[in-house]
Coordinates of C-alpha atoms in Angstrom, one line a residue:
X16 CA -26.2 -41.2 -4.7
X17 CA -23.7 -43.8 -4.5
X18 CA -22.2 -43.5 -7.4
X19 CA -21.4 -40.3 -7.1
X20 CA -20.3 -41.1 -3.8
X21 CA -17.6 -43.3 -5.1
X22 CA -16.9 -41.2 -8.1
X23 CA -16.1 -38.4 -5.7
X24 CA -14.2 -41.1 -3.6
X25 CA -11.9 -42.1 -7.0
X26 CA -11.4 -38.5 -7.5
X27 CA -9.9 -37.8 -4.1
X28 CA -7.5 -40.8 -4.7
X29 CA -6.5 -39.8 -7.3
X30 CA -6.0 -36.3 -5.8
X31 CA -3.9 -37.8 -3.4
X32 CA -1.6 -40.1 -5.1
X33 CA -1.3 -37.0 -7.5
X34 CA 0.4 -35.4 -4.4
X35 CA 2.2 -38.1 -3.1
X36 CA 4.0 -38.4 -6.8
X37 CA 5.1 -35.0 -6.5
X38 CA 6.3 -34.7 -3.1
X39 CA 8.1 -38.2 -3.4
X40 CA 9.5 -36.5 -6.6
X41 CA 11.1 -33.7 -5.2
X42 CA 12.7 -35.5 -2.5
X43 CA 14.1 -37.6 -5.2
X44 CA 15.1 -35.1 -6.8
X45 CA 17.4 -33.5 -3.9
X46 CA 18.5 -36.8 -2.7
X47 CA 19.7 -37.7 -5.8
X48 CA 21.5 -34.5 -6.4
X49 CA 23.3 -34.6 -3.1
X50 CA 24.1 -38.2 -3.5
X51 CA 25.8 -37.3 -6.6
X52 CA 27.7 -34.6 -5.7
X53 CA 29.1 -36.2 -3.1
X54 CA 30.0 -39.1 -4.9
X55 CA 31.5 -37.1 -7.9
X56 CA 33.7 -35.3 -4.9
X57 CA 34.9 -38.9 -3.3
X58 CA 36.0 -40.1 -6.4
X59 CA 37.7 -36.9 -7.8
X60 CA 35.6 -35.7 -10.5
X61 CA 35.3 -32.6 -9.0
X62 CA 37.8 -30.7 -6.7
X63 CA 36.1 -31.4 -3.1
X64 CA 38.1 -28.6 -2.1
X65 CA 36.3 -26.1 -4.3
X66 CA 33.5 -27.5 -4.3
X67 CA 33.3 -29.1 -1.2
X68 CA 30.9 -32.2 -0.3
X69 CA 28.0 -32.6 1.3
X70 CA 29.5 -34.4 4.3
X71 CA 31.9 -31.9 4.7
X72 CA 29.1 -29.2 4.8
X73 CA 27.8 -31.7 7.5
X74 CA 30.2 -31.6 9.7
X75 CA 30.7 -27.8 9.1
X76 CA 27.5 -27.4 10.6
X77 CA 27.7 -29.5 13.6
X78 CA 31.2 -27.8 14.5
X79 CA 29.5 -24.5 14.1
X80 CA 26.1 -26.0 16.3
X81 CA 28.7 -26.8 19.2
X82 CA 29.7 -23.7 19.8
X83 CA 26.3 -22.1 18.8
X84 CA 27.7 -19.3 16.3
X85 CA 25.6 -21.0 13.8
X86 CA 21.9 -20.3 15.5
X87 CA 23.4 -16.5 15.6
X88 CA 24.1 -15.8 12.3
X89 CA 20.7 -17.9 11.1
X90 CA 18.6 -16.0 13.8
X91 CA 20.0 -12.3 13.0
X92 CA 19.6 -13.0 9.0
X93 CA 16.2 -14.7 9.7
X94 CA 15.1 -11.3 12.1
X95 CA 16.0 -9.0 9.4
X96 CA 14.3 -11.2 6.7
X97 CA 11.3 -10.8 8.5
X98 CA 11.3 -7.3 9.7
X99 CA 12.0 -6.1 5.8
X100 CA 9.3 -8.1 4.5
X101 CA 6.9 -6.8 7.4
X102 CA 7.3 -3.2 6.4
X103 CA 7.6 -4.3 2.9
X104 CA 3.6 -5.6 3.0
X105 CA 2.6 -3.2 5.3
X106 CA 3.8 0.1 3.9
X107 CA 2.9 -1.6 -0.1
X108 CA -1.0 -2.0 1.5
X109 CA -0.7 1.7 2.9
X110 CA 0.5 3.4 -0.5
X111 CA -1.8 0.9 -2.3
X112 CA -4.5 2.1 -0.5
X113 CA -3.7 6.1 -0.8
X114 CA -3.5 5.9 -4.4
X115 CA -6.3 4.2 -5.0
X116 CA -8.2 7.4 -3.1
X117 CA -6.4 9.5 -4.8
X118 CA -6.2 9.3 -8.7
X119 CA -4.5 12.4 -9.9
X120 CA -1.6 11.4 -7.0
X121 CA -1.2 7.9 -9.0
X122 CA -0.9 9.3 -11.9
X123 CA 1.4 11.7 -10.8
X124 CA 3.6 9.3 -8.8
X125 CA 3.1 6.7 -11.7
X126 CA 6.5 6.6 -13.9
X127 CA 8.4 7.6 -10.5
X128 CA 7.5 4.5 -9.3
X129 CA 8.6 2.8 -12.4
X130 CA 12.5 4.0 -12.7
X131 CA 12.3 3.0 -8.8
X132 CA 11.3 -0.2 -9.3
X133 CA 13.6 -0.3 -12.4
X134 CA 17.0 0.7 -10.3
X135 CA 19.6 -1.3 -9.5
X136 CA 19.1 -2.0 -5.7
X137 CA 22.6 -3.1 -5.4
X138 CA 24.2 0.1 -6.3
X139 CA 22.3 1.2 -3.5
X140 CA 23.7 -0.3 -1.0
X141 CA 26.9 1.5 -0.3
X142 CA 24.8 5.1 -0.6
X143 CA 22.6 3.3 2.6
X144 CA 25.6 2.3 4.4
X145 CA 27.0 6.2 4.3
X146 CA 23.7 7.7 4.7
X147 CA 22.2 5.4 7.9
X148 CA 25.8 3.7 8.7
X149 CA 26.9 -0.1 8.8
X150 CA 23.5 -0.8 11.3
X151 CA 20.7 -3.6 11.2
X152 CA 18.9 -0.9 10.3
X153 CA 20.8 -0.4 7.2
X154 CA 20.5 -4.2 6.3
X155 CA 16.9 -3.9 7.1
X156 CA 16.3 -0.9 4.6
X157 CA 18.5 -2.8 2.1
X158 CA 16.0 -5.8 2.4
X159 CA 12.9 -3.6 2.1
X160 CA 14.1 -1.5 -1.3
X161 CA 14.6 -4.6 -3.5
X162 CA 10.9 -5.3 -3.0
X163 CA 8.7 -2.2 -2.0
X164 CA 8.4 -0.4 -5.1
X165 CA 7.4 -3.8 -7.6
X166 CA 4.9 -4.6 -4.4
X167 CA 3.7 -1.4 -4.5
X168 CA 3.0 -1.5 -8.7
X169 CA 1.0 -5.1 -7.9
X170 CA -1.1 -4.3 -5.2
X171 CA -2.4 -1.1 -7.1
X172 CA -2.9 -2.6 -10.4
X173 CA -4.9 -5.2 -8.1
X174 CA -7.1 -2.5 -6.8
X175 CA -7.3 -1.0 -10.1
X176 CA -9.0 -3.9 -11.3
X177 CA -11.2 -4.6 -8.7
X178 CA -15.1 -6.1 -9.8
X179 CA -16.5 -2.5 -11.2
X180 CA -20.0 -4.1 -11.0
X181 CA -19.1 -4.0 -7.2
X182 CA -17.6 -0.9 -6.8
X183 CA -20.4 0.4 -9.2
X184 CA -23.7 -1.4 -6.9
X185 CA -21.8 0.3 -3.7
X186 CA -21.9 3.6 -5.4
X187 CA -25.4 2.8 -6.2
X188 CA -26.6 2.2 -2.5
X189 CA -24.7 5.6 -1.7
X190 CA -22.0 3.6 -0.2
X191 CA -18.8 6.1 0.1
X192 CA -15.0 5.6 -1.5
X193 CA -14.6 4.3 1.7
X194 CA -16.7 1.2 2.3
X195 CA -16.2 0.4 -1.8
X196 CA -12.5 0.1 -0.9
X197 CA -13.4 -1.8 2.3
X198 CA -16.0 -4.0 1.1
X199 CA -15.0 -4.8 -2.1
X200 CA -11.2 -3.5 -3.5
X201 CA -9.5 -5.0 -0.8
X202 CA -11.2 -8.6 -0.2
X203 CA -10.8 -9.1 -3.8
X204 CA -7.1 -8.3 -3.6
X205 CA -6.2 -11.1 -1.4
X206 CA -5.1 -13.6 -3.9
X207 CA -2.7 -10.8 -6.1
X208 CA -1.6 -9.9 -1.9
X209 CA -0.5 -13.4 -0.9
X210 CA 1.1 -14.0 -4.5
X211 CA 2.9 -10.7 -3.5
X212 CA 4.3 -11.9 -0.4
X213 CA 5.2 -14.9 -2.4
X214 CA 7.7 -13.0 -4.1
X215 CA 8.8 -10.5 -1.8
X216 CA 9.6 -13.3 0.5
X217 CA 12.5 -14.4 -1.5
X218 CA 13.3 -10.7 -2.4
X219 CA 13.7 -9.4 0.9
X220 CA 16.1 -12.3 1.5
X221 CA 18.2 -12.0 -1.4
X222 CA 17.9 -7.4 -0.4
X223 CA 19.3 -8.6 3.5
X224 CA 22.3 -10.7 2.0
X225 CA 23.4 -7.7 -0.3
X226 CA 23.0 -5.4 3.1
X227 CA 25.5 -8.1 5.1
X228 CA 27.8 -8.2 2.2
X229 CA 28.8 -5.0 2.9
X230 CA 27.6 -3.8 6.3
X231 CA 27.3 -6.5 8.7
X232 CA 29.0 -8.1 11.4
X233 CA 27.1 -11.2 11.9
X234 CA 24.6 -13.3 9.5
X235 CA 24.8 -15.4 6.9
X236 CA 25.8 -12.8 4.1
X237 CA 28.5 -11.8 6.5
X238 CA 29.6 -15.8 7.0
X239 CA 29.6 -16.1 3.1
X240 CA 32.1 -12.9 2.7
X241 CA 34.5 -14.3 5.4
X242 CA 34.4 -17.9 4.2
X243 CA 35.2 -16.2 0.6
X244 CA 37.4 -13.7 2.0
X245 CA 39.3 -16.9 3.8
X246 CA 39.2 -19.5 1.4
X247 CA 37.0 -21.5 3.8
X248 CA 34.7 -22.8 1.4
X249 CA 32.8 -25.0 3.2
X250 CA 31.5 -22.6 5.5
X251 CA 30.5 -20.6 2.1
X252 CA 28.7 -23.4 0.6
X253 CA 26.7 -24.4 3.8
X254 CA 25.8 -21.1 4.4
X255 CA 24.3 -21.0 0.9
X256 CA 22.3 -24.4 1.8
X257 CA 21.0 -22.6 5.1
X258 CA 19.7 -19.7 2.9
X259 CA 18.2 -22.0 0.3
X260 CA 16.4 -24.2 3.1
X261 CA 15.5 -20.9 4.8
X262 CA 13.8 -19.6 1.8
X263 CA 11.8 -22.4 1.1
X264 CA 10.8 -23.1 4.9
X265 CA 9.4 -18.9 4.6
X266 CA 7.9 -20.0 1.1
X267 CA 6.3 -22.7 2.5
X268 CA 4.8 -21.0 6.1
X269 CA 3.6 -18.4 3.8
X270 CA 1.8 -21.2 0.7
X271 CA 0.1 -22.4 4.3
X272 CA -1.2 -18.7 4.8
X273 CA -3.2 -19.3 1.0
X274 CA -4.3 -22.9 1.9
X275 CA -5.3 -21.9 4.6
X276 CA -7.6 -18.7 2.9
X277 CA -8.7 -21.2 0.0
X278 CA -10.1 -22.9 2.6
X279 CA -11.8 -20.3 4.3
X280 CA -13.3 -19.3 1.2
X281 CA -14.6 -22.4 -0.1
X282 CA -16.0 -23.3 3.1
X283 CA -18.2 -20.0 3.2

């Protein structure tokens, strides 16, 4: 018993350090890359007006935090981040679902969904912007159509291949179409849903910057069109590091969301 003990023990160091490595690695990683581009801008290898630096992005930032134009333009791209992906899962679960009970409607709806998926999302942008105006909602909708249609495809094919043995015992005990896709569809989904969000996460961030190129007033999309539109280049690049540390702060609250059901499951 107390071997295994301490054989369990050894494997849970080593679990950790295995950790530790990688997280210490990545912060190498970024560290290194921003100390090197700031030192390839101080000694003129590469234009620091182009390409700015990171202290310049710096103090870009805390002039834009005095006056508090910065939070705005984070908050309002973050809100519409989140409101696109919301509708994105929701609305993918809901047409999951209803093609799932209905077959011959999936099959019909089938290689629609395809060419939808397969379209161009920017080229409809400037059809949105006519049809609902230059709104949030716009942006919003913008978010939601480069993602809906690919998260709709995953989450069926995830019902699709549900356990049969499941579906088939359910059937078995006169169970309806109902409690097979309650009890046992869904629940199994969970992993392909989460790895869904994963994606449409980044997608619905990268659908809201296309919308504020060309609709909004406010936001970081909007901050990177003036800052191109103005030659101010620092404000361009720092936006680009807000968006890039947003994305992998929503990565991250979301990667918590499957530890978190990993450990719910292994616990059970």
């Amino acid at each position: 018993m107390n071997e295994q003990s301490a054989a369990q023990l050894r494997y849970l160091n080593r679990q950790k350090r295995h950790r530790l490595i990688v997280v210490l690695s990545r912060a190498l990683i970024l560290i290194g890359f921003f100390c090197l581009w700031e030192f390839c801008a101080d000694r003129g290898i590469i234009d620091s007006f182009i390409f700015s630096s990171p202290s310049k992005i710096a103090a870009c930032f805390m002039d834009m935090t005095r006056d508090g134009s910065i939070y705005r333009h984070i908050w309002v791209t973050l809100y519409e981040t989140l409101v696109s992906f919301l509708l994105v899962i929701a609305i993918s679960i809901l047409m999951a679902v209803v093609l799932w009970l209905c077959p011959k409607l999936s099959e019909i709806l089938d290689p629609y969904m395809v060419v939808l998926n397969s379209l161009p999302k920017s080229a409809l942008a400037p059809l949105l912007i006519v049809w609902l105006g230059a709104t949030t909602t716009t942006i919003i909708v913008a978010g939601m159509s480069v993602a809906i249609f690919g998260s709709i495809l995953n989450l069926y094919t995830a019902f699709r291949t549900a356990d049969p043995e499941k579906i088939k015992l359910i059937y078995t005990l006169r169970g309806t179409r109902i409690q097979a896709l309650t009890k046992a569809v869904i629940p199994s989904s969970i992993p392909a849903l989460i790895s869904t969000m994963k994606v449409n996460i980044g997608l619905c961030l990268v659908g809201v910057i296309i919308g504020e190129f060309l609709a909004a007033r406010q936001g970081l999309g909007y901050l990177i069109i003036y800052a191109s539109q103005t030659f101010k280049l620092d404000w361009l690049l720092m936006s680009i590091v807000l968006l890039c540390i947003m994305a992998m702060l929503l990565y991250a609250v979301i990667n918590l969301l499957e530890k978190l059901y990993q450990r719910q499951i292994s616990g059970k």
